[in-house]
Amino acid sequence: MKWIYPLLGSKAMLILLLIINTAGTIYGYIWYKWQLVDTPLIFLPFVPDSPTASLFFMFVLIAFLLGKNWPLFEALAIVTLIKYGIWAVVMNLLVFQVTGELDPVALMLIFSHGAMAVQGALYAPFYRFKLWHLVLTGIWTLHNDVIDYVFFMLPRYPILDLYTPQIGYFTFWLSIFSLGTAYYFVLRKNRFSLDIVS
């Protein structure tokens, strides 16, 4: 598996991923357009979950290309990419279970969000954040869950409205799992660590 890391750390791959994530982030914000129009201003930063996750990762990639680490963005990126990557895959599979159908857009969302989660974890050896960065990320992430499931600013899947309490419960534990995964990959002793070679 370690053979992949020289490729991941190459300038060409970082540029390619930056282009892909930029396109995905723009598409994601467009996808949320109609919900954002109806969202009170105070909640706006917490509504577009997946595009904000990929936006965090864009900053990580830009830092890598500059030969730097921006630790808070790294912590935010790994946690939110894993969380919302898995969340979107599960929600679209739940739509399939309820309706018995998966349209091309749903298949695209499953693939793209699965890739989000994978890329967030794959770059873990290059991250340099500390525990306090992860604590701040935990506050952001769990606060986002409160905004979504107490104030009902969650992504709109009308067909799943009957399952909102169960989805909220699942999302809370997915947040905990994502934070734990970030700790395991980045902060534990003797973890696998690499430097970006610019």
JSON list of C-alpha atoms in Angstrom, two decimals:
[
{"chain": "A", "resi": 1, "resn": "MET", "atom": "CA", "xyz": [0.00, 0.00, 0.00]},
{"chain": "A", "resi": 2, "resn": "LYS", "atom": "CA", "xyz": [2.87, 2.39, 0.74]},
{"chain": "A", "resi": 3, "resn": "TRP", "atom": "CA", "xyz": [3.76, 2.46, -2.97]},
{"chain": "A", "resi": 4, "resn": "ILE", "atom": "CA", "xyz": [0.85, 4.84, -3.55]},
{"chain": "A", "resi": 5, "resn": "TYR", "atom": "CA", "xyz": [2.21, 7.65, -1.38]},
{"chain": "A", "resi": 6, "resn": "PRO", "atom": "CA", "xyz": [4.94, 8.93, -3.72]},
{"chain": "A", "resi": 7, "resn": "LEU", "atom": "CA", "xyz": [2.16, 9.28, -6.32]},
{"chain": "A", "resi": 8, "resn": "LEU", "atom": "CA", "xyz": [-0.18, 11.04, -3.88]},
{"chain": "A", "resi": 9, "resn": "GLY", "atom": "CA", "xyz": [2.58, 13.45, -2.88]},
{"chain": "A", "resi": 10, "resn": "SER", "atom": "CA", "xyz": [3.56, 14.35, -6.43]},
{"chain": "A", "resi": 11, "resn": "LYS", "atom": "CA", "xyz": [2.88, 17.84, -7.72]},
{"chain": "A", "resi": 12, "resn": "ALA", "atom": "CA", "xyz": [0.95, 16.49, -10.71]},
{"chain": "A", "resi": 13, "resn": "MET", "atom": "CA", "xyz": [-1.42, 14.51, -8.49]},
{"chain": "A", "resi": 14, "resn": "LEU", "atom": "CA", "xyz": [-1.93, 17.43, -6.10]},
{"chain": "A", "resi": 15, "resn": "ILE", "atom": "CA", "xyz": [-2.82, 19.71, -9.04]},
{"chain": "A", "resi": 16, "resn": "LEU", "atom": "CA", "xyz": [-5.16, 17.10, -10.51]},
{"chain": "A", "resi": 17, "resn": "LEU", "atom": "CA", "xyz": [-6.95, 16.64, -7.18]},
{"chain": "A", "resi": 18, "resn": "LEU", "atom": "CA", "xyz": [-7.17, 20.40, -6.71]},
{"chain": "A", "resi": 19, "resn": "ILE", "atom": "CA", "xyz": [-8.88, 20.71, -10.11]},
{"chain": "A", "resi": 20, "resn": "ILE", "atom": "CA", "xyz": [-11.27, 17.82, -9.35]},
{"chain": "A", "resi": 21, "resn": "ASN", "atom": "CA", "xyz": [-12.11, 19.12, -5.89]},
{"chain": "A", "resi": 22, "resn": "THR", "atom": "CA", "xyz": [-12.62, 22.66, -7.19]},
{"chain": "A", "resi": 23, "resn": "ALA", "atom": "CA", "xyz": [-15.10, 21.38, -9.77]},
{"chain": "A", "resi": 24, "resn": "GLY", "atom": "CA", "xyz": [-16.84, 19.21, -7.17]},
{"chain": "A", "resi": 25, "resn": "THR", "atom": "CA", "xyz": [-17.02, 22.06, -4.69]},
{"chain": "A", "resi": 26, "resn": "ILE", "atom": "CA", "xyz": [-18.60, 24.41, -7.25]},
{"chain": "A", "resi": 27, "resn": "TYR", "atom": "CA", "xyz": [-21.09, 21.71, -8.27]},
{"chain": "A", "resi": 28, "resn": "GLY", "atom": "CA", "xyz": [-21.88, 21.06, -4.61]},
{"chain": "A", "resi": 29, "resn": "TYR", "atom": "CA", "xyz": [-22.69, 24.68, -3.85]},
{"chain": "A", "resi": 30, "resn": "ILE", "atom": "CA", "xyz": [-24.87, 24.82, -6.97]},
{"chain": "A", "resi": 31, "resn": "TRP", "atom": "CA", "xyz": [-26.65, 21.63, -5.77]},
{"chain": "A", "resi": 32, "resn": "TYR", "atom": "CA", "xyz": [-27.49, 23.44, -2.52]},
{"chain": "A", "resi": 33, "resn": "LYS", "atom": "CA", "xyz": [-28.59, 26.62, -4.32]},
{"chain": "A", "resi": 34, "resn": "TRP", "atom": "CA", "xyz": [-32.33, 26.41, -3.65]},
{"chain": "A", "resi": 35, "resn": "GLN", "atom": "CA", "xyz": [-31.87, 25.39, -0.04]},
{"chain": "A", "resi": 36, "resn": "LEU", "atom": "CA", "xyz": [-29.39, 28.22, 0.54]},
{"chain": "A", "resi": 37, "resn": "VAL", "atom": "CA", "xyz": [-31.90, 30.74, -0.85]},
{"chain": "A", "resi": 38, "resn": "ASP", "atom": "CA", "xyz": [-34.36, 29.69, 1.87]},
{"chain": "A", "resi": 39, "resn": "THR", "atom": "CA", "xyz": [-31.78, 29.48, 4.68]},
{"chain": "A", "resi": 40, "resn": "PRO", "atom": "CA", "xyz": [-31.54, 32.20, 7.38]},
{"chain": "A", "resi": 41, "resn": "LEU", "atom": "CA", "xyz": [-28.21, 34.02, 7.15]},
{"chain": "A", "resi": 42, "resn": "ILE", "atom": "CA", "xyz": [-26.99, 32.79, 10.54]},
{"chain": "A", "resi": 43, "resn": "PHE", "atom": "CA", "xyz": [-27.19, 29.15, 9.37]},
{"chain": "A", "resi": 44, "resn": "LEU", "atom": "CA", "xyz": [-25.60, 29.57, 5.93]},
{"chain": "A", "resi": 45, "resn": "PRO", "atom": "CA", "xyz": [-22.08, 28.32, 6.84]},
{"chain": "A", "resi": 46, "resn": "PHE", "atom": "CA", "xyz": [-23.53, 25.05, 8.18]},
{"chain": "A", "resi": 47, "resn": "VAL", "atom": "CA", "xyz": [-25.87, 24.04, 5.35]},
{"chain": "A", "resi": 48, "resn": "PRO", "atom": "CA", "xyz": [-23.66, 23.02, 2.37]},
{"chain": "A", "resi": 49, "resn": "ASP", "atom": "CA", "xyz": [-21.91, 20.13, 4.14]},
{"chain": "A", "resi": 50, "resn": "SER", "atom": "CA", "xyz": [-20.11, 18.21, 1.40]},
{"chain": "A", "resi": 51, "resn": "PRO", "atom": "CA", "xyz": [-18.92, 21.17, -0.69]},
{"chain": "A", "resi": 52, "resn": "THR", "atom": "CA", "xyz": [-17.57, 22.82, 2.44]},
{"chain": "A", "resi": 53, "resn": "ALA", "atom": "CA", "xyz": [-15.69, 19.60, 3.26]},
{"chain": "A", "resi": 54, "resn": "SER", "atom": "CA", "xyz": [-14.10, 19.56, -0.20]},
{"chain": "A", "resi": 55, "resn": "LEU", "atom": "CA", "xyz": [-13.38, 23.30, 0.16]},
{"chain": "A", "resi": 56, "resn": "PHE", "atom": "CA", "xyz": [-11.39, 22.54, 3.32]},
{"chain": "A", "resi": 57, "resn": "PHE", "atom": "CA", "xyz": [-9.45, 19.91, 1.36]},
{"chain": "A", "resi": 58, "resn": "MET", "atom": "CA", "xyz": [-8.76, 22.41, -1.42]},
{"chain": "A", "resi": 59, "resn": "PHE", "atom": "CA", "xyz": [-6.94, 24.58, 1.13]},
{"chain": "A", "resi": 60, "resn": "VAL", "atom": "CA", "xyz": [-4.97, 21.52, 2.26]},
{"chain": "A", "resi": 61, "resn": "LEU", "atom": "CA", "xyz": [-3.93, 20.81, -1.34]},
{"chain": "A", "resi": 62, "resn": "ILE", "atom": "CA", "xyz": [-2.96, 24.45, -1.93]},
{"chain": "A", "resi": 63, "resn": "ALA", "atom": "CA", "xyz": [-0.80, 24.35, 1.20]},
{"chain": "A", "resi": 64, "resn": "PHE", "atom": "CA", "xyz": [0.87, 21.13, 0.03]},
{"chain": "A", "resi": 65, "resn": "LEU", "atom": "CA", "xyz": [1.62, 22.71, -3.35]},
{"chain": "A", "resi": 66, "resn": "LEU", "atom": "CA", "xyz": [3.25, 25.61, -1.48]},
{"chain": "A", "resi": 67, "resn": "GLY", "atom": "CA", "xyz": [5.31, 23.16, 0.57]},
{"chain": "A", "resi": 68, "resn": "LYS", "atom": "CA", "xyz": [3.37, 23.98, 3.73]},
{"chain": "A", "resi": 69, "resn": "ASN", "atom": "CA", "xyz": [0.92, 22.49, 6.19]},
{"chain": "A", "resi": 70, "resn": "TRP", "atom": "CA", "xyz": [-2.21, 24.34, 7.32]},
{"chain": "A", "resi": 71, "resn": "PRO", "atom": "CA", "xyz": [-3.15, 22.12, 10.27]},
{"chain": "A", "resi": 72, "resn": "LEU", "atom": "CA", "xyz": [-6.63, 23.40, 11.10]},
{"chain": "A", "resi": 73, "resn": "PHE", "atom": "CA", "xyz": [-7.75, 22.91, 7.49]},
{"chain": "A", "resi": 74, "resn": "GLU", "atom": "CA", "xyz": [-6.20, 19.42, 7.59]},
{"chain": "A", "resi": 75, "resn": "ALA", "atom": "CA", "xyz": [-8.22, 18.50, 10.69]},
{"chain": "A", "resi": 76, "resn": "LEU", "atom": "CA", "xyz": [-11.41, 19.96, 9.25]},
{"chain": "A", "resi": 77, "resn": "ALA", "atom": "CA", "xyz": [-10.80, 18.23, 5.93]},
{"chain": "A", "resi": 78, "resn": "ILE", "atom": "CA", "xyz": [-10.18, 14.69, 7.16]},
{"chain": "A", "resi": 79, "resn": "VAL", "atom": "CA", "xyz": [-13.11, 14.73, 9.59]},
{"chain": "A", "resi": 80, "resn": "THR", "atom": "CA", "xyz": [-15.66, 16.31, 7.26]},
{"chain": "A", "resi": 81, "resn": "LEU", "atom": "CA", "xyz": [-14.57, 14.39, 4.16]},
{"chain": "A", "resi": 82, "resn": "ILE", "atom": "CA", "xyz": [-14.94, 11.08, 5.97]},
{"chain": "A", "resi": 83, "resn": "LYS", "atom": "CA", "xyz": [-18.17, 12.10, 7.69]},
{"chain": "A", "resi": 84, "resn": "TYR", "atom": "CA", "xyz": [-20.03, 13.58, 4.74]},
{"chain": "A", "resi": 85, "resn": "GLY", "atom": "CA", "xyz": [-18.52, 11.17, 2.25]},
{"chain": "A", "resi": 86, "resn": "ILE", "atom": "CA", "xyz": [-19.94, 8.21, 4.19]},
{"chain": "A", "resi": 87, "resn": "TRP", "atom": "CA", "xyz": [-23.16, 10.09, 5.05]},
{"chain": "A", "resi": 88, "resn": "ALA", "atom": "CA", "xyz": [-24.05, 10.80, 1.42]},
{"chain": "A", "resi": 89, "resn": "VAL", "atom": "CA", "xyz": [-23.34, 7.22, 0.37]},
{"chain": "A", "resi": 90, "resn": "VAL", "atom": "CA", "xyz": [-25.58, 5.88, 3.14]},
{"chain": "A", "resi": 91, "resn": "MET", "atom": "CA", "xyz": [-28.38, 8.38, 2.40]},
{"chain": "A", "resi": 92, "resn": "ASN", "atom": "CA", "xyz": [-28.44, 7.53, -1.28]},
{"chain": "A", "resi": 93, "resn": "LEU", "atom": "CA", "xyz": [-28.48, 3.81, -0.47]},
{"chain": "A", "resi": 94, "resn": "LEU", "atom": "CA", "xyz": [-31.34, 4.50, 1.93]},
{"chain": "A", "resi": 95, "resn": "VAL", "atom": "CA", "xyz": [-33.21, 6.26, -0.88]},
{"chain": "A", "resi": 96, "resn": "PHE", "atom": "CA", "xyz": [-32.67, 3.13, -2.97]},
{"chain": "A", "resi": 97, "resn": "GLN", "atom": "CA", "xyz": [-34.02, 0.95, -0.14]},
{"chain": "A", "resi": 98, "resn": "VAL", "atom": "CA", "xyz": [-37.13, 3.13, 0.16]},
{"chain": "A", "resi": 99, "resn": "THR", "atom": "CA", "xyz": [-37.84, 3.65, -3.55]},
{"chain": "A", "resi": 100, "resn": "GLY", "atom": "CA", "xyz": [-36.16, 0.66, -5.18]},
{"chain": "A", "resi": 101, "resn": "GLU", "atom": "CA", "xyz": [-34.50, 3.02, -7.69]},
{"chain": "A", "resi": 102, "resn": "LEU", "atom": "CA", "xyz": [-31.13, 4.69, -8.14]},
{"chain": "A", "resi": 103, "resn": "ASP", "atom": "CA", "xyz": [-30.93, 7.32, -10.86]},
{"chain": "A", "resi": 104, "resn": "PRO", "atom": "CA", "xyz": [-27.65, 8.38, -12.54]},
{"chain": "A", "resi": 105, "resn": "VAL", "atom": "CA", "xyz": [-27.33, 11.42, -10.25]},
{"chain": "A", "resi": 106, "resn": "ALA", "atom": "CA", "xyz": [-27.58, 9.20, -7.16]},
{"chain": "A", "resi": 107, "resn": "LEU", "atom": "CA", "xyz": [-24.95, 6.85, -8.57]},
{"chain": "A", "resi": 108, "resn": "MET", "atom": "CA", "xyz": [-22.68, 9.82, -9.26]},
{"chain": "A", "resi": 109, "resn": "LEU", "atom": "CA", "xyz": [-23.20, 11.07, -5.70]},
{"chain": "A", "resi": 110, "resn": "ILE", "atom": "CA", "xyz": [-22.38, 7.65, -4.26]},
{"chain": "A", "resi": 111, "resn": "PHE", "atom": "CA", "xyz": [-19.16, 7.41, -6.27]},
{"chain": "A", "resi": 112, "resn": "SER", "atom": "CA", "xyz": [-18.01, 10.99, -5.72]},
{"chain": "A", "resi": 113, "resn": "HIS", "atom": "CA", "xyz": [-18.76, 11.05, -2.00]},
{"chain": "A", "resi": 114, "resn": "GLY", "atom": "CA", "xyz": [-17.15, 7.65, -1.49]},
{"chain": "A", "resi": 115, "resn": "ALA", "atom": "CA", "xyz": [-14.06, 9.10, -3.17]},
{"chain": "A", "resi": 116, "resn": "MET", "atom": "CA", "xyz": [-14.21, 12.10, -0.80]},
{"chain": "A", "resi": 117, "resn": "ALA", "atom": "CA", "xyz": [-13.97, 9.84, 2.23]},
{"chain": "A", "resi": 118, "resn": "VAL", "atom": "CA", "xyz": [-11.14, 7.81, 0.71]},
{"chain": "A", "resi": 119, "resn": "GLN", "atom": "CA", "xyz": [-9.03, 10.83, -0.26]},
{"chain": "A", "resi": 120, "resn": "GLY", "atom": "CA", "xyz": [-9.46, 12.37, 3.18]},
{"chain": "A", "resi": 121, "resn": "ALA", "atom": "CA", "xyz": [-8.06, 9.24, 4.81]},
{"chain": "A", "resi": 122, "resn": "LEU", "atom": "CA", "xyz": [-5.37, 8.53, 2.19]},
{"chain": "A", "resi": 123, "resn": "TYR", "atom": "CA", "xyz": [-3.65, 11.86, 2.81]},
{"chain": "A", "resi": 124, "resn": "ALA", "atom": "CA", "xyz": [-3.53, 11.32, 6.60]},
{"chain": "A", "resi": 125, "resn": "PRO", "atom": "CA", "xyz": [0.25, 10.58, 6.66]},
{"chain": "A", "resi": 126, "resn": "PHE", "atom": "CA", "xyz": [0.88, 14.09, 5.31]},
{"chain": "A", "resi": 127, "resn": "TYR", "atom": "CA", "xyz": [-1.23, 15.92, 7.93]},
{"chain": "A", "resi": 128, "resn": "ARG", "atom": "CA", "xyz": [0.43, 17.74, 10.82]},
{"chain": "A", "resi": 129, "resn": "PHE", "atom": "CA", "xyz": [-2.41, 18.91, 13.04]},
{"chain": "A", "resi": 130, "resn": "LYS", "atom": "CA", "xyz": [-2.38, 18.76, 16.83]},
{"chain": "A", "resi": 131, "resn": "LEU", "atom": "CA", "xyz": [-5.00, 17.78, 19.39]},
{"chain": "A", "resi": 132, "resn": "TRP", "atom": "CA", "xyz": [-6.32, 21.33, 19.77]},
{"chain": "A", "resi": 133, "resn": "HIS", "atom": "CA", "xyz": [-6.98, 21.49, 16.02]},
{"chain": "A", "resi": 134, "resn": "LEU", "atom": "CA", "xyz": [-9.02, 18.30, 16.32]},
{"chain": "A", "resi": 135, "resn": "VAL", "atom": "CA", "xyz": [-10.90, 19.67, 19.35]},
{"chain": "A", "resi": 136, "resn": "LEU", "atom": "CA", "xyz": [-11.89, 22.79, 17.36]},
{"chain": "A", "resi": 137, "resn": "THR", "atom": "CA", "xyz": [-12.91, 20.54, 14.49]},
{"chain": "A", "resi": 138, "resn": "GLY", "atom": "CA", "xyz": [-15.02, 18.46, 16.88]},
{"chain": "A", "resi": 139, "resn": "ILE", "atom": "CA", "xyz": [-16.81, 21.60, 18.08]},
{"chain": "A", "resi": 140, "resn": "TRP", "atom": "CA", "xyz": [-17.49, 22.65, 14.47]},
{"chain": "A", "resi": 141, "resn": "THR", "atom": "CA", "xyz": [-18.67, 19.17, 13.49]},
{"chain": "A", "resi": 142, "resn": "LEU", "atom": "CA", "xyz": [-20.98, 18.53, 16.44]},
{"chain": "A", "resi": 143, "resn": "HIS", "atom": "CA", "xyz": [-22.32, 22.10, 16.29]},
{"chain": "A", "resi": 144, "resn": "ASN", "atom": "CA", "xyz": [-23.14, 21.43, 12.65]},
{"chain": "A", "resi": 145, "resn": "ASP", "atom": "CA", "xyz": [-25.14, 18.37, 13.73]},
{"chain": "A", "resi": 146, "resn": "VAL", "atom": "CA", "xyz": [-27.13, 20.53, 16.15]},
{"chain": "A", "resi": 147, "resn": "ILE", "atom": "CA", "xyz": [-27.85, 23.06, 13.40]},
{"chain": "A", "resi": 148, "resn": "ASP", "atom": "CA", "xyz": [-28.94, 20.26, 11.05]},
{"chain": "A", "resi": 149, "resn": "TYR", "atom": "CA", "xyz": [-31.13, 18.20, 13.39]},
{"chain": "A", "resi": 150, "resn": "VAL", "atom": "CA", "xyz": [-32.35, 20.71, 16.01]},
{"chain": "A", "resi": 151, "resn": "PHE", "atom": "CA", "xyz": [-32.95, 23.62, 13.60]},
{"chain": "A", "resi": 152, "resn": "PHE", "atom": "CA", "xyz": [-33.62, 21.27, 10.64]},
{"chain": "A", "resi": 153, "resn": "MET", "atom": "CA", "xyz": [-31.03, 22.69, 8.28]},
{"chain": "A", "resi": 154, "resn": "LEU", "atom": "CA", "xyz": [-30.02, 19.20, 7.08]},
{"chain": "A", "resi": 155, "resn": "PRO", "atom": "CA", "xyz": [-29.67, 18.45, 3.34]},
{"chain": "A", "resi": 156, "resn": "ARG", "atom": "CA", "xyz": [-33.08, 18.01, 1.75]},
{"chain": "A", "resi": 157, "resn": "TYR", "atom": "CA", "xyz": [-34.05, 14.45, 0.93]},
{"chain": "A", "resi": 158, "resn": "PRO", "atom": "CA", "xyz": [-37.88, 14.75, 1.16]},
{"chain": "A", "resi": 159, "resn": "ILE", "atom": "CA", "xyz": [-38.36, 11.03, 0.65]},
{"chain": "A", "resi": 160, "resn": "LEU", "atom": "CA", "xyz": [-36.39, 10.39, 3.85]},
{"chain": "A", "resi": 161, "resn": "ASP", "atom": "CA", "xyz": [-38.23, 12.92, 6.05]},
{"chain": "A", "resi": 162, "resn": "LEU", "atom": "CA", "xyz": [-39.92, 10.15, 8.06]},
{"chain": "A", "resi": 163, "resn": "TYR", "atom": "CA", "xyz": [-36.49, 8.91, 9.13]},
{"chain": "A", "resi": 164, "resn": "THR", "atom": "CA", "xyz": [-35.05, 12.25, 10.29]},
{"chain": "A", "resi": 165, "resn": "PRO", "atom": "CA", "xyz": [-34.66, 11.24, 13.99]},
{"chain": "A", "resi": 166, "resn": "GLN", "atom": "CA", "xyz": [-32.85, 8.03, 13.04]},
{"chain": "A", "resi": 167, "resn": "ILE", "atom": "CA", "xyz": [-30.70, 9.88, 10.51]},
{"chain": "A", "resi": 168, "resn": "GLY", "atom": "CA", "xyz": [-29.80, 12.49, 13.15]},
{"chain": "A", "resi": 169, "resn": "TYR", "atom": "CA", "xyz": [-28.78, 9.75, 15.58]},
{"chain": "A", "resi": 170, "resn": "PHE", "atom": "CA", "xyz": [-26.70, 8.04, 12.90]},
{"chain": "A", "resi": 171, "resn": "THR", "atom": "CA", "xyz": [-25.08, 11.36, 11.93]},
{"chain": "A", "resi": 172, "resn": "PHE", "atom": "CA", "xyz": [-24.05, 12.12, 15.52]},
{"chain": "A", "resi": 173, "resn": "TRP", "atom": "CA", "xyz": [-22.24, 8.79, 15.83]},
{"chain": "A", "resi": 174, "resn": "LEU", "atom": "CA", "xyz": [-20.76, 9.22, 12.37]},
{"chain": "A", "resi": 175, "resn": "SER", "atom": "CA", "xyz": [-19.26, 12.49, 13.63]},
{"chain": "A", "resi": 176, "resn": "ILE", "atom": "CA", "xyz": [-17.74, 10.65, 16.59]},
{"chain": "A", "resi": 177, "resn": "PHE", "atom": "CA", "xyz": [-16.41, 7.93, 14.28]},
{"chain": "A", "resi": 178, "resn": "SER", "atom": "CA", "xyz": [-14.86, 10.50, 11.94]},
{"chain": "A", "resi": 179, "resn": "LEU", "atom": "CA", "xyz": [-13.17, 12.34, 14.81]},
{"chain": "A", "resi": 180, "resn": "GLY", "atom": "CA", "xyz": [-11.88, 9.04, 16.17]},
{"chain": "A", "resi": 181, "resn": "THR", "atom": "CA", "xyz": [-10.57, 8.05, 12.75]},
{"chain": "A", "resi": 182, "resn": "ALA", "atom": "CA", "xyz": [-8.73, 11.37, 12.45]},
{"chain": "A", "resi": 183, "resn": "TYR", "atom": "CA", "xyz": [-7.17, 10.84, 15.87]},
{"chain": "A", "resi": 184, "resn": "TYR", "atom": "CA", "xyz": [-6.12, 7.29, 14.97]},
{"chain": "A", "resi": 185, "resn": "PHE", "atom": "CA", "xyz": [-4.51, 8.20, 11.66]},
{"chain": "A", "resi": 186, "resn": "VAL", "atom": "CA", "xyz": [-2.86, 11.48, 12.65]},
{"chain": "A", "resi": 187, "resn": "LEU", "atom": "CA", "xyz": [-2.38, 11.85, 16.41]},
{"chain": "A", "resi": 188, "resn": "ARG", "atom": "CA", "xyz": [-1.66, 8.39, 17.78]},
{"chain": "A", "resi": 189, "resn": "LYS", "atom": "CA", "xyz": [1.91, 7.52, 18.74]},
{"chain": "A", "resi": 190, "resn": "ASN", "atom": "CA", "xyz": [4.06, 5.82, 16.10]},
{"chain": "A", "resi": 191, "resn": "ARG", "atom": "CA", "xyz": [1.64, 6.69, 13.33]},
{"chain": "A", "resi": 192, "resn": "PHE", "atom": "CA", "xyz": [2.75, 6.43, 9.70]},
{"chain": "A", "resi": 193, "resn": "SER", "atom": "CA", "xyz": [4.02, 9.87, 8.65]},
{"chain": "A", "resi": 194, "resn": "LEU", "atom": "CA", "xyz": [5.32, 11.34, 5.39]},
{"chain": "A", "resi": 195, "resn": "ASP", "atom": "CA", "xyz": [6.39, 14.72, 4.05]},
{"chain": "A", "resi": 196, "resn": "ILE", "atom": "CA", "xyz": [5.20, 16.33, 0.84]},
{"chain": "A", "resi": 197, "resn": "VAL", "atom": "CA", "xyz": [8.13, 16.60, -1.56]},
{"chain": "A", "resi": 198, "resn": "SER", "atom": "CA", "xyz": [7.62, 19.73, -3.63]}
]
